[in-house]
PDB file of C-alpha atoms in Angstrom:
ATOM      1  CA  MET A 175     -80.625 101.214 -48.451  1.00 87.00           C
ATOM      2  CA  LYS A 176     -77.904  98.751 -49.166  1.00 88.00           C
ATOM      3  CA  LEU A 177     -76.821  95.676 -46.932  1.00 87.00           C
ATOM      4  CA  GLN A 178     -73.722  96.667 -46.536  1.00 89.00           C
ATOM      5  CA  GLN A 179     -74.313 100.350 -44.982  1.00 89.00           C
ATOM      6  CA  LEU A 180     -76.434  98.537 -42.306  1.00 89.00           C
ATOM      7  CA  ARG A 181     -73.466  95.891 -41.555  1.00 89.00           C
ATOM      8  CA  TYR A 182     -71.054  98.992 -41.493  1.00 91.00           C
ATOM      9  CA  ILE A 183     -73.343 101.117 -38.614  1.00 90.00           C
ATOM     10  CA  TRP A 184     -73.493  98.194 -36.927  1.00 87.00           C
ATOM     11  CA  GLU A 185     -69.883  97.441 -36.864  1.00 90.00           C
ATOM     12  CA  VAL A 186     -69.093 100.923 -36.173  1.00 92.00           C
ATOM     13  CA  ASN A 187     -71.589 100.658 -33.146  1.00 91.00           C
ATOM     14  CA  ARG A 188     -69.811  97.297 -32.238  1.00 87.00           C
ATOM     15  CA  HIS A 189     -66.601  98.901 -32.004  1.00 89.00           C
ATOM     16  CA  ASN A 190     -67.679 101.374 -30.064  1.00 89.00           C
ATOM     17  CA  LEU A 191     -67.939 103.908 -32.742  1.00 90.00           C
ATOM     18  CA  ASN A 192     -64.260 103.910 -33.516  1.00 91.00           C
ATOM     19  CA  VAL A 193     -64.199 103.802 -37.393  1.00 89.00           C
ATOM     20  CA  SER A 194     -60.908 103.166 -38.180  1.00 88.00           C
ATOM     21  CA  ALA A 195     -60.812 100.425 -35.903  1.00 89.00           C
ATOM     22  CA  THR A 196     -64.136  98.934 -37.810  1.00 90.00           C
ATOM     23  CA  ALA A 197     -62.043  99.898 -41.079  1.00 89.00           C
ATOM     24  CA  GLN A 198     -59.568  97.655 -40.307  1.00 88.00           C
ATOM     25  CA  SER A 199     -62.275  94.681 -39.329  1.00 85.00           C
ATOM     26  CA  LEU A 200     -63.822  94.681 -42.478  1.00 87.00           C
ATOM     27  CA  PHE A 201     -60.908  95.055 -44.478  1.00 87.00           C
ATOM     28  CA  THR A 202     -61.870  98.107 -46.495  1.00 89.00           C
ATOM     29  CA  SER A 203     -61.504 102.295 -45.879  1.00 89.00           C
ATOM     30  CA  GLN A 204     -62.192 104.735 -43.054  1.00 88.00           C
ATOM     31  CA  PRO A 205     -63.293 107.543 -45.982  1.00 88.00           C
ATOM     32  CA  GLY A 206     -65.094 104.955 -47.472  1.00 88.00           C
ATOM     33  CA  ILE A 207     -67.586 103.422 -44.126  1.00 90.00           C
ATOM     34  CA  SER A 208     -67.981 107.242 -43.258  1.00 88.00           C
ATOM     35  CA  LYS A 209     -69.066 107.971 -46.488  1.00 88.00           C
ATOM     36  CA  GLN A 210     -71.893 105.331 -46.934  1.00 89.00           C
ATOM     37  CA  ILE A 211     -73.168 106.241 -43.610  1.00 91.00           C
ATOM     38  CA  ARG A 212     -73.653 109.806 -44.184  1.00 89.00           C
ATOM     39  CA  LEU A 213     -75.427 108.542 -47.397  1.00 88.00           C
ATOM     40  CA  LEU A 214     -77.435 106.340 -45.357  1.00 90.00           C
ATOM     41  CA  GLU A 215     -78.311 109.131 -42.746  1.00 89.00           C
ATOM     42  CA  ASP A 216     -79.365 111.114 -45.934  1.00 87.00           C
ATOM     43  CA  GLU A 217     -81.752 108.720 -47.342  1.00 90.00           C
ATOM     44  CA  LEU A 218     -82.773 107.888 -43.957  1.00 89.00           C
ATOM     45  CA  GLY A 219     -83.738 111.703 -43.024  1.00 89.00           C
ATOM     46  CA  VAL A 220     -82.200 111.142 -39.677  1.00 90.00           C
ATOM     47  CA  GLU A 221     -78.376 110.883 -37.735  1.00 91.00           C
ATOM     48  CA  ILE A 222     -77.548 107.881 -36.650  1.00 93.00           C
ATOM     49  CA  PHE A 223     -74.550 108.659 -34.787  1.00 92.00           C
ATOM     50  CA  ALA A 224     -73.680 111.923 -33.232  1.00 90.00           C
ATOM     51  CA  ARG A 225     -70.250 113.761 -34.229  1.00 89.00           C
ATOM     52  CA  SER A 226     -68.132 116.170 -33.076  1.00 86.00           C
ATOM     53  CA  GLY A 227     -66.058 117.738 -35.885  1.00 82.00           C
ATOM     54  CA  LYS A 228     -64.501 114.525 -37.760  1.00 80.00           C
ATOM     55  CA  HIS A 229     -64.935 112.185 -35.213  1.00 86.00           C
ATOM     56  CA  LEU A 230     -68.563 109.490 -33.750  1.00 90.00           C
ATOM     57  CA  THR A 231     -69.331 110.749 -30.399  1.00 91.00           C
ATOM     58  CA  ARG A 232     -72.524 108.758 -29.647  1.00 91.00           C
ATOM     59  CA  VAL A 233     -75.426 107.029 -30.868  1.00 92.00           C
ATOM     60  CA  THR A 234     -78.529 109.124 -31.210  1.00 92.00           C
ATOM     61  CA  PRO A 235     -81.868 107.448 -29.756  1.00 90.00           C
ATOM     62  CA  ALA A 236     -83.027 106.909 -33.411  1.00 90.00           C
ATOM     63  CA  GLY A 237     -79.855 105.586 -34.220  1.00 90.00           C
ATOM     64  CA  GLN A 238     -79.795 103.089 -31.537  1.00 91.00           C
ATOM     65  CA  SER A 239     -83.300 102.320 -33.008  1.00 91.00           C
ATOM     66  CA  ILE A 240     -81.646 102.007 -36.393  1.00 92.00           C
ATOM     67  CA  ILE A 241     -79.222  99.907 -35.282  1.00 91.00           C
ATOM     68  CA  ASP A 242     -80.812  97.325 -33.447  1.00 89.00           C
ATOM     69  CA  LEU A 243     -83.328  96.553 -36.831  1.00 89.00           C
ATOM     70  CA  ALA A 244     -79.672  96.290 -38.832  1.00 89.00           C
ATOM     71  CA  GLY A 245     -78.676  94.462 -36.468  1.00 85.00           C
ATOM     72  CA  GLN A 246     -82.062  91.210 -36.577  1.00 83.00           C
ATOM     73  CA  VAL A 247     -81.626  91.864 -40.909  1.00 86.00           C
ATOM     74  CA  LEU A 248     -77.489  90.977 -40.844  1.00 84.00           C
ATOM     75  CA  ARG A 249     -78.273  87.615 -38.453  1.00 81.00           C
ATOM     76  CA  LEU A 250     -81.866  86.962 -41.065  1.00 80.00           C
ATOM     77  CA  THR A 251     -79.077  86.991 -44.216  1.00 82.00           C
ATOM     78  CA  GLU A 252     -76.976  85.030 -42.114  1.00 79.00           C
ATOM     79  CA  ASN A 253     -79.987  82.986 -41.787  1.00 73.00           C
ATOM     80  CA  ILE A 254     -80.726  82.894 -45.313  1.00 76.00           C
ATOM     81  CA  LYS A 255     -76.791  81.343 -45.592  1.00 74.00           C
ATOM     82  CA  GLN A 256     -77.256  78.991 -42.999  1.00 68.00           C
ATOM     83  CA  VAL A 257     -80.234  77.438 -45.164  1.00 69.00           C
ATOM     84  CA  SER A 258     -78.709  77.269 -48.495  1.00 69.00           C
ATOM     85  CA  GLN A 259     -75.106  75.353 -47.000  1.00 66.00           C
ATOM     86  CA  GLU A 260     -78.317  73.137 -45.213  1.00 59.00           C
ATOM     87  CA  HIS A 261     -79.493  72.454 -48.171  1.00 60.00           C
ATOM     88  CA  SER A 262     -76.492  72.232 -50.434  1.00 60.00           C
ATOM     89  CA  ASP A 263     -74.106  69.978 -48.058  1.00 65.00           C
ATOM     90  CA  GLU A 264     -75.700  69.507 -44.618  1.00 71.00           C
ATOM     91  CA  ARG A 265     -71.659  68.293 -43.077  1.00 73.00           C
ATOM     92  CA  ARG A 266     -69.962  71.405 -44.225  1.00 81.00           C
ATOM     93  CA  GLY A 267     -69.893  74.546 -42.617  1.00 86.00           C
ATOM     94  CA  SER A 268     -68.780  76.334 -39.515  1.00 90.00           C
ATOM     95  CA  LEU A 269     -69.460  76.156 -36.210  1.00 95.00           C
ATOM     96  CA  ALA A 270     -68.459  78.753 -33.193  1.00 95.00           C
ATOM     97  CA  ILE A 271     -68.337  78.159 -29.691  1.00 97.00           C
ATOM     98  CA  ALA A 272     -68.271  80.988 -27.126  1.00 96.00           C
ATOM     99  CA  THR A 273     -66.917  79.506 -23.735  1.00 95.00           C
ATOM    100  CA  THR A 274     -64.998  79.477 -20.009  1.00 90.00           C
ATOM    101  CA  HIS A 275     -61.490  78.082 -19.629  1.00 88.00           C
ATOM    102  CA  THR A 276     -62.908  75.260 -17.367  1.00 88.00           C
ATOM    103  CA  GLN A 277     -65.477  74.375 -19.969  1.00 92.00           C
ATOM    104  CA  ALA A 278     -62.582  73.923 -22.963  1.00 93.00           C
ATOM    105  CA  ARG A 279     -60.280  72.593 -20.594  1.00 91.00           C
ATOM    106  CA  TYR A 280     -61.708  69.934 -19.081  1.00 92.00           C
ATOM    107  CA  ALA A 281     -65.463  69.199 -20.671  1.00 93.00           C
ATOM    108  CA  LEU A 282     -65.358  70.064 -23.855  1.00 95.00           C
ATOM    109  CA  PRO A 283     -62.277  67.873 -25.473  1.00 95.00           C
ATOM    110  CA  PRO A 284     -64.129  64.622 -25.239  1.00 95.00           C
ATOM    111  CA  ILE A 285     -67.024  65.975 -27.278  1.00 96.00           C
ATOM    112  CA  ILE A 286     -64.653  67.874 -29.561  1.00 96.00           C
ATOM    113  CA  SER A 287     -63.194  64.756 -30.431  1.00 96.00           C
ATOM    114  CA  GLU A 288     -66.269  62.418 -31.447  1.00 95.00           C
ATOM    115  CA  PHE A 289     -67.500  66.101 -33.330  1.00 96.00           C
ATOM    116  CA  THR A 290     -64.842  66.630 -35.427  1.00 95.00           C
ATOM    117  CA  LEU A 291     -64.831  62.581 -36.602  1.00 95.00           C
ATOM    118  CA  LYS A 292     -67.871  62.528 -37.441  1.00 94.00           C
ATOM    119  CA  TYR A 293     -68.204  66.089 -39.338  1.00 94.00           C
ATOM    120  CA  PRO A 294     -64.769  67.001 -40.277  1.00 94.00           C
ATOM    121  CA  ASP A 295     -65.855  69.171 -43.227  1.00 92.00           C
ATOM    122  CA  VAL A 296     -67.332  71.390 -40.309  1.00 93.00           C
ATOM    123  CA  ALA A 297     -64.765  74.245 -39.204  1.00 92.00           C
ATOM    124  CA  LEU A 298     -65.001  74.527 -35.239  1.00 94.00           C
ATOM    125  CA  HIS A 299     -64.024  78.174 -33.744  1.00 94.00           C
ATOM    126  CA  MET A 300     -63.457  78.072 -30.009  1.00 94.00           C
ATOM    127  CA  GLN A 301     -63.736  81.494 -28.258  1.00 93.00           C
ATOM    128  CA  GLN A 302     -62.575  82.323 -24.398  1.00 91.00           C
ATOM    129  CA  GLY A 303     -64.042  85.068 -22.199  1.00 89.00           C
ATOM    130  CA  THR A 304     -65.849  86.015 -18.737  1.00 86.00           C
ATOM    131  CA  PRO A 305     -69.349  84.433 -18.795  1.00 87.00           C
ATOM    132  CA  LYS A 306     -71.259  87.885 -20.088  1.00 87.00           C
ATOM    133  CA  GLN A 307     -68.359  88.582 -22.834  1.00 90.00           C
ATOM    134  CA  ILE A 308     -68.899  84.844 -24.008  1.00 92.00           C
ATOM    135  CA  ALA A 309     -72.778  85.715 -23.807  1.00 91.00           C
ATOM    136  CA  GLN A 310     -72.649  89.265 -25.789  1.00 90.00           C
ATOM    137  CA  MET A 311     -70.719  87.270 -28.438  1.00 92.00           C
ATOM    138  CA  VAL A 312     -73.696  84.698 -29.085  1.00 93.00           C
ATOM    139  CA  SER A 313     -76.293  87.577 -28.579  1.00 89.00           C
ATOM    140  CA  GLU A 314     -74.991  89.855 -30.904  1.00 84.00           C
ATOM    141  CA  GLY A 315     -74.324  87.045 -33.624  1.00 85.00           C
ATOM    142  CA  GLN A 316     -70.246  86.604 -33.150  1.00 89.00           C
ATOM    143  CA  ALA A 317     -70.483  82.689 -31.897  1.00 94.00           C
ATOM    144  CA  ASP A 318     -73.232  79.713 -31.918  1.00 94.00           C
ATOM    145  CA  PHE A 319     -73.224  78.889 -29.094  1.00 96.00           C
ATOM    146  CA  ALA A 320     -72.459  79.951 -25.326  1.00 95.00           C
ATOM    147  CA  ILE A 321     -71.525  77.364 -22.712  1.00 95.00           C
ATOM    148  CA  ALA A 322     -71.156  79.297 -19.418  1.00 91.00           C
ATOM    149  CA  THR A 323     -72.421  78.470 -15.414  1.00 86.00           C
ATOM    150  CA  GLU A 324     -72.763  82.322 -14.713  1.00 80.00           C
ATOM    151  CA  SER A 325     -74.301  85.445 -16.722  1.00 78.00           C
ATOM    152  CA  LEU A 326     -76.390  83.903 -19.589  1.00 83.00           C
ATOM    153  CA  GLU A 327     -79.624  85.157 -17.753  1.00 82.00           C
ATOM    154  CA  LEU A 328     -78.406  88.769 -18.174  1.00 79.00           C
ATOM    155  CA  PHE A 329     -79.553  88.778 -22.332  1.00 83.00           C
ATOM    156  CA  THR A 330     -82.895  87.907 -22.561  1.00 83.00           C
ATOM    157  CA  ASP A 331     -82.422  87.055 -26.339  1.00 86.00           C
ATOM    158  CA  LEU A 332     -80.807  83.838 -25.494  1.00 91.00           C
ATOM    159  CA  VAL A 333     -82.886  80.854 -25.579  1.00 92.00           C
ATOM    160  CA  LEU A 334     -80.888  78.925 -21.834  1.00 92.00           C
ATOM    161  CA  LEU A 335     -80.616  75.016 -22.587  1.00 94.00           C
ATOM    162  CA  PRO A 336     -79.518  73.177 -18.700  1.00 94.00           C
ATOM    163  CA  CYS A 337     -76.734  70.501 -19.295  1.00 95.00           C
ATOM    164  CA  TYR A 338     -75.567  69.153 -16.534  1.00 94.00           C
ATOM    165  CA  ARG A 339     -74.886  70.134 -12.679  1.00 93.00           C
ATOM    166  CA  TRP A 340     -71.558  70.085 -10.838  1.00 92.00           C
ATOM    167  CA  ASN A 341     -69.716  71.073  -7.632  1.00 90.00           C
ATOM    168  CA  ARG A 342     -66.402  72.009  -5.983  1.00 91.00           C
ATOM    169  CA  CYS A 343     -63.886  70.390  -4.239  1.00 93.00           C
ATOM    170  CA  VAL A 344     -61.426  72.076  -1.823  1.00 95.00           C
ATOM    171  CA  LEU A 345     -57.586  71.270  -3.276  1.00 96.00           C
ATOM    172  CA  VAL A 346     -54.357  71.656  -0.577  1.00 96.00           C
ATOM    173  CA  PRO A 347     -51.325  70.354  -0.548  1.00 94.00           C
ATOM    174  CA  LYS A 348     -50.280  67.230   1.016  1.00 91.00           C
ATOM    175  CA  GLY A 349     -49.554  67.875   4.735  1.00 89.00           C
ATOM    176  CA  HIS A 350     -51.278  70.868   5.082  1.00 93.00           C
ATOM    177  CA  PRO A 351     -53.906  71.072   8.191  1.00 92.00           C
ATOM    178  CA  LEU A 352     -56.869  70.011   6.483  1.00 93.00           C
ATOM    179  CA  ALA A 353     -56.007  67.215   4.856  1.00 89.00           C
ATOM    180  CA  THR A 354     -56.009  64.872   8.255  1.00 84.00           C
ATOM    181  CA  HIS A 355     -59.023  66.892   8.987  1.00 78.00           C
ATOM    182  CA  ASP A 356     -61.268  65.276  11.200  1.00 77.00           C
ATOM    183  CA  GLY A 357     -64.804  64.802  10.039  1.00 80.00           C
ATOM    184  CA  PRO A 358     -66.581  66.173   7.357  1.00 86.00           C
ATOM    185  CA  LEU A 359     -65.589  69.004   6.295  1.00 92.00           C
ATOM    186  CA  THR A 360     -66.922  72.595   7.225  1.00 93.00           C
ATOM    187  CA  LEU A 361     -66.796  76.319   6.408  1.00 94.00           C
ATOM    188  CA  GLU A 362     -65.368  76.664   9.352  1.00 93.00           C
ATOM    189  CA  ALA A 363     -62.582  75.252   8.604  1.00 93.00           C
ATOM    190  CA  LEU A 364     -62.341  77.142   5.690  1.00 93.00           C
ATOM    191  CA  ALA A 365     -62.990  80.494   6.940  1.00 93.00           C
ATOM    192  CA  GLU A 366     -59.421  80.317   8.773  1.00 93.00           C
ATOM    193  CA  HIS A 367     -57.234  79.653   5.908  1.00 95.00           C
ATOM    194  CA  PRO A 368     -56.652  81.976   3.301  1.00 96.00           C
ATOM    195  CA  LEU A 369     -58.592  81.011   0.051  1.00 95.00           C
ATOM    196  CA  VAL A 370     -57.411  81.253  -3.612  1.00 95.00           C
ATOM    197  CA  THR A 371     -60.542  80.275  -6.071  1.00 92.00           C
ATOM    198  CA  TYR A 372     -62.461  82.628  -8.591  1.00 88.00           C
ATOM    199  CA  VAL A 373     -63.226  85.836  -9.908  1.00 83.00           C
ATOM    200  CA  PHE A 374     -66.447  86.766  -8.562  1.00 74.00           C
ATOM    201  CA  GLY A 375     -68.605  86.084 -12.305  1.00 64.00           C
ATOM    202  CA  PHE A 376     -66.918  82.836 -13.118  1.00 64.00           C
ATOM    203  CA  THR A 377     -68.105  79.047 -12.570  1.00 61.00           C
ATOM    204  CA  GLY A 378     -70.334  79.326  -9.968  1.00 61.00           C
ATOM    205  CA  ARG A 379     -68.777  81.812  -7.712  1.00 68.00           C
ATOM    206  CA  SER A 380     -71.850  83.270  -6.582  1.00 75.00           C
ATOM    207  CA  GLN A 381     -72.510  80.126  -4.607  1.00 80.00           C
ATOM    208  CA  LEU A 382     -69.721  79.835  -2.440  1.00 83.00           C
ATOM    209  CA  ASP A 383     -70.356  83.217  -1.625  1.00 83.00           C
ATOM    210  CA  ASP A 384     -73.603  82.970  -0.614  1.00 87.00           C
ATOM    211  CA  ALA A 385     -72.143  79.776   1.573  1.00 90.00           C
ATOM    212  CA  PHE A 386     -70.173  81.917   3.765  1.00 90.00           C
ATOM    213  CA  LYS A 387     -72.820  84.604   3.652  1.00 90.00           C
ATOM    214  CA  ALA A 388     -75.488  82.500   4.927  1.00 91.00           C
ATOM    215  CA  LYS A 389     -73.239  81.163   7.720  1.00 91.00           C
ATOM    216  CA  GLY A 390     -72.481  84.771   8.795  1.00 93.00           C
ATOM    217  CA  LEU A 391     -69.330  83.998   7.640  1.00 92.00           C
ATOM    218  CA  THR A 392     -66.319  85.964   5.331  1.00 90.00           C
ATOM    219  CA  PRO A 393     -64.106  84.352   3.682  1.00 90.00           C
ATOM    220  CA  ASN A 394     -60.502  85.123   3.515  1.00 92.00           C
ATOM    221  CA  VAL A 395     -60.246  85.169  -0.681  1.00 92.00           C
ATOM    222  CA  VAL A 396     -56.497  86.598  -1.050  1.00 95.00           C
ATOM    223  CA  LEU A 397     -56.105  85.164  -4.891  1.00 93.00           C
ATOM    224  CA  THR A 398     -58.985  85.013  -7.477  1.00 91.00           C
ATOM    225  CA  ALA A 399     -57.813  83.991 -11.261  1.00 90.00           C
ATOM    226  CA  ALA A 400     -60.593  82.173 -14.092  1.00 84.00           C
ATOM    227  CA  ASP A 401     -58.305  79.468 -14.515  1.00 87.00           C
ATOM    228  CA  ALA A 402     -59.006  76.730 -12.850  1.00 90.00           C
ATOM    229  CA  ASP A 403     -55.158  75.904 -13.624  1.00 92.00           C
ATOM    230  CA  VAL A 404     -53.963  78.775 -12.433  1.00 94.00           C
ATOM    231  CA  ILE A 405     -55.646  78.646  -9.287  1.00 95.00           C
ATOM    232  CA  LYS A 406     -53.599  75.078  -8.486  1.00 95.00           C
ATOM    233  CA  THR A 407     -50.317  76.554  -9.530  1.00 95.00           C
ATOM    234  CA  TYR A 408     -50.667  79.277  -6.609  1.00 96.00           C
ATOM    235  CA  VAL A 409     -52.295  76.533  -3.946  1.00 96.00           C
ATOM    236  CA  ARG A 410     -48.846  75.273  -5.109  1.00 96.00           C
ATOM    237  CA  LEU A 411     -47.094  77.637  -4.104  1.00 95.00           C
ATOM    238  CA  GLY A 412     -48.959  77.539  -0.272  1.00 93.00           C
ATOM    239  CA  MET A 413     -50.848  80.553  -0.947  1.00 95.00           C
ATOM    240  CA  GLY A 414     -53.471  79.341  -0.048  1.00 95.00           C
ATOM    241  CA  VAL A 415     -56.385  76.470   0.425  1.00 96.00           C
ATOM    242  CA  GLY A 416     -58.108  76.356  -3.607  1.00 95.00           C
ATOM    243  CA  ILE A 417     -61.480  76.198  -4.279  1.00 94.00           C
ATOM    244  CA  VAL A 418     -62.287  74.335  -8.019  1.00 93.00           C
ATOM    245  CA  ALA A 419     -64.676  72.671  -9.887  1.00 91.00           C
ATOM    246  CA  HIS A 420     -64.213  69.183  -9.313  1.00 92.00           C
ATOM    247  CA  MET A 421     -63.944  68.730 -13.301  1.00 91.00           C
ATOM    248  CA  ALA A 422     -60.828  70.736 -12.963  1.00 92.00           C
ATOM    249  CA  VAL A 423     -59.051  67.895 -10.613  1.00 93.00           C
ATOM    250  CA  ASP A 424     -57.296  65.378 -12.840  1.00 89.00           C
ATOM    251  CA  GLU A 425     -55.726  62.659 -10.317  1.00 87.00           C
ATOM    252  CA  ALA A 426     -52.806  62.039 -12.612  1.00 89.00           C
ATOM    253  CA  LEU A 427     -51.350  65.441 -12.633  1.00 91.00           C
ATOM    254  CA  ASP A 428     -52.569  66.735  -9.826  1.00 93.00           C
ATOM    255  CA  ASN A 429     -51.604  64.169  -7.251  1.00 92.00           C
ATOM    256  CA  ASP A 430     -49.162  65.957  -5.452  1.00 93.00           C
ATOM    257  CA  LEU A 431     -52.568  67.812  -4.023  1.00 95.00           C
ATOM    258  CA  VAL A 432     -55.182  66.701  -1.996  1.00 94.00           C
ATOM    259  CA  ALA A 433     -58.925  66.881  -3.043  1.00 94.00           C
ATOM    260  CA  LEU A 434     -61.230  66.795  -0.595  1.00 94.00           C
ATOM    261  CA  ASP A 435     -64.959  67.012  -1.053  1.00 91.00           C
ATOM    262  CA  ALA A 436     -66.724  70.453  -0.730  1.00 92.00           C
ATOM    263  CA  SER A 437     -70.354  68.988  -2.534  1.00 91.00           C
ATOM    264  CA  HIS A 438     -72.190  69.126   0.960  1.00 92.00           C
ATOM    265  CA  LEU A 439     -70.766  72.699   1.287  1.00 93.00           C
ATOM    266  CA  PHE A 440     -72.185  74.959  -1.434  1.00 90.00           C
ATOM    267  CA  ALA A 441     -74.948  74.157  -3.423  1.00 86.00           C
ATOM    268  CA  SER A 442     -74.545  72.664  -6.898  1.00 88.00           C
ATOM    269  CA  SER A 443     -74.208  74.744  -9.917  1.00 89.00           C
ATOM    270  CA  THR A 444     -75.871  74.134 -13.524  1.00 91.00           C
ATOM    271  CA  THR A 445     -73.609  75.060 -16.638  1.00 93.00           C
ATOM    272  CA  LYS A 446     -75.841  75.769 -19.757  1.00 93.00           C
ATOM    273  CA  ILE A 447     -76.338  76.759 -23.181  1.00 95.00           C
ATOM    274  CA  GLY A 448     -77.167  79.854 -24.963  1.00 94.00           C
ATOM    275  CA  ILE A 449     -78.499  79.874 -27.963  1.00 95.00           C
ATOM    276  CA  ARG A 450     -79.574  83.432 -29.894  1.00 91.00           C
ATOM    277  CA  ARG A 451     -83.198  83.487 -30.658  1.00 87.00           C
ATOM    278  CA  GLY A 452     -83.745  82.843 -33.958  1.00 83.00           C
ATOM    279  CA  THR A 453     -80.921  81.487 -34.988  1.00 86.00           C
ATOM    280  CA  PHE A 454     -81.068  79.167 -37.866  1.00 84.00           C
ATOM    281  CA  MET A 455     -79.635  75.187 -36.626  1.00 90.00           C
ATOM    282  CA  ARG A 456     -77.673  73.534 -38.882  1.00 89.00           C
ATOM    283  CA  GLY A 457     -78.356  69.365 -38.522  1.00 90.00           C
ATOM    284  CA  TYR A 458     -74.717  68.671 -37.012  1.00 94.00           C
ATOM    285  CA  MET A 459     -75.812  72.149 -34.417  1.00 95.00           C
ATOM    286  CA  TYR A 460     -78.522  69.770 -32.854  1.00 96.00           C
ATOM    287  CA  ASP A 461     -75.595  66.446 -32.836  1.00 96.00           C
ATOM    288  CA  PHE A 462     -73.596  69.059 -31.158  1.00 97.00           C
ATOM    289  CA  LEU A 463     -75.798  69.598 -27.594  1.00 97.00           C
ATOM    290  CA  GLU A 464     -76.991  66.046 -28.579  1.00 96.00           C
ATOM    291  CA  ARG A 465     -73.647  64.610 -27.451  1.00 96.00           C
ATOM    292  CA  PHE A 466     -72.741  67.739 -25.133  1.00 96.00           C
ATOM    293  CA  ALA A 467     -76.253  66.672 -23.002  1.00 96.00           C
ATOM    294  CA  PRO A 468     -77.794  63.457 -24.102  1.00 95.00           C
ATOM    295  CA  HIS A 469     -80.895  65.019 -22.847  1.00 94.00           C
ATOM    296  CA  LEU A 470     -80.861  67.734 -25.407  1.00 95.00           C
ATOM    297  CA  THR A 471     -82.735  66.312 -28.560  1.00 94.00           C
ATOM    298  CA  ARG A 472     -83.880  67.765 -30.913  1.00 94.00           C
ATOM    299  CA  ASP A 473     -87.129  67.872 -30.777  1.00 93.00           C
ATOM    300  CA  ARG A 474     -86.460  69.221 -26.945  1.00 92.00           C
ATOM    301  CA  VAL A 475     -84.264  71.588 -27.953  1.00 93.00           C
ATOM    302  CA  GLU A 476     -86.475  72.712 -30.848  1.00 91.00           C
ATOM    303  CA  GLU A 477     -89.082  72.963 -28.655  1.00 91.00           C
ATOM    304  CA  ALA A 478     -87.647  75.556 -26.705  1.00 91.00           C
ATOM    305  CA  LEU A 479     -86.151  77.537 -29.321  1.00 89.00           C
ATOM    306  CA  MET A 480     -90.074  78.483 -30.047  1.00 86.00           C
ATOM    307  CA  ALA A 481     -90.635  79.118 -26.692  1.00 81.00           C
ATOM    308  CA  GLY A 482     -91.409  82.919 -25.358  1.00 69.00           C
ATOM    309  CA  PRO A 483     -88.592  84.211 -23.681  1.00 67.00           C
ATOM    310  CA  ARG A 484     -87.518  82.379 -20.059  1.00 65.00           C
ATOM    311  CA  HIS A 485     -90.624  80.023 -20.957  1.00 68.00           C
ATOM    312  CA  GLU A 486     -88.137  77.176 -22.120  1.00 73.00           C
ATOM    313  CA  GLN A 487     -87.590  76.838 -18.437  1.00 75.00           C
ATOM    314  CA  THR A 488     -90.484  75.372 -17.888  1.00 80.00           C
ATOM    315  CA  LEU A 489     -89.528  72.298 -20.769  1.00 81.00           C
ATOM    316  CA  PHE A 490     -87.190  71.487 -18.766  1.00 84.00           C
ATOM    317  CA  ASP A 491     -88.590  71.229 -14.792  1.00 83.00           C
ATOM    318  CA  GLY A 492     -88.305  68.310 -12.807  1.00 81.00           C
ATOM    319  CA  LEU A 493     -85.786  66.739 -15.235  1.00 86.00           C
ATOM    320  CA  ASP A 494     -82.970  64.836 -13.642  1.00 87.00           C
ATOM    321  CA  LEU A 495     -79.515  66.582 -15.388  1.00 90.00           C
ATOM    322  CA  PRO A 496     -76.371  64.755 -15.369  1.00 89.00           C
ATOM    323  CA  GLU A 497     -73.908  65.452 -12.500  1.00 88.00           C
ATOM    324  CA  TYR A 498     -70.286  65.857 -14.028  1.00 80.00           C
TER     325      TYR A 498
END
């Protein structure tokens, strides 16, 4: 059994059984991968993949168990590399962050700027996607940290660290009726207008839906997007009233819009960082976490990483999280 063979079956599974795509991603040949998979199956005495002719059709039950274990082996070998790098040069390496547009555009820039000044020899890689996609990236070892508000809890192999709370605001063009609304803004008033907001599963959208449902109201959502800047564009076009994270409003760039506080209408959301359990943490990774959320000290993060699945949440009970 070779480490290369384990990598091949892991990557073939990750590429939805497409051996050609796997070969391209690994810069090798399709016949070479197929041959090594057959050799591994012969050695183990079981089929990892069921076939129809030359095509792989599905992962067998035994194959799924083998692939899961192969993933663990590959992650451990990566940890061995990280250990050697930590001792050879603690300020050199890489950090892969998977996150949503809102975090990448509004929350992370000052942190990234400070971090790169201190660690110029650490290569930063940022990947964007849906919350579920970025959690999957970390779960499969394609990224070190997942930063999002939704969906991270779906992956039980991730340790979840709460970072900060945030809420929403309502955006309307100047001259819009809500801009001169008498008294505090209400859900009933919002429900009278077409709404432009986040796609379900993005950036605390569930709190928005829950708030309307609790009042027995059905919001008229006419357009959804994953990107707050896209939402603002369509608010400017007059398509509807925007509901976005308050952090996504720039007073200078968005001075043609009126931002109305909506924190009294919706429950606050919590942005979290997800880290795959068993990840070897470099010193600069701890530093990044504490820069992003000062309460995530090295001692507290290490304790959370050592806790059982979801038990890390009790470490943060009663903690007064900062508000963004």
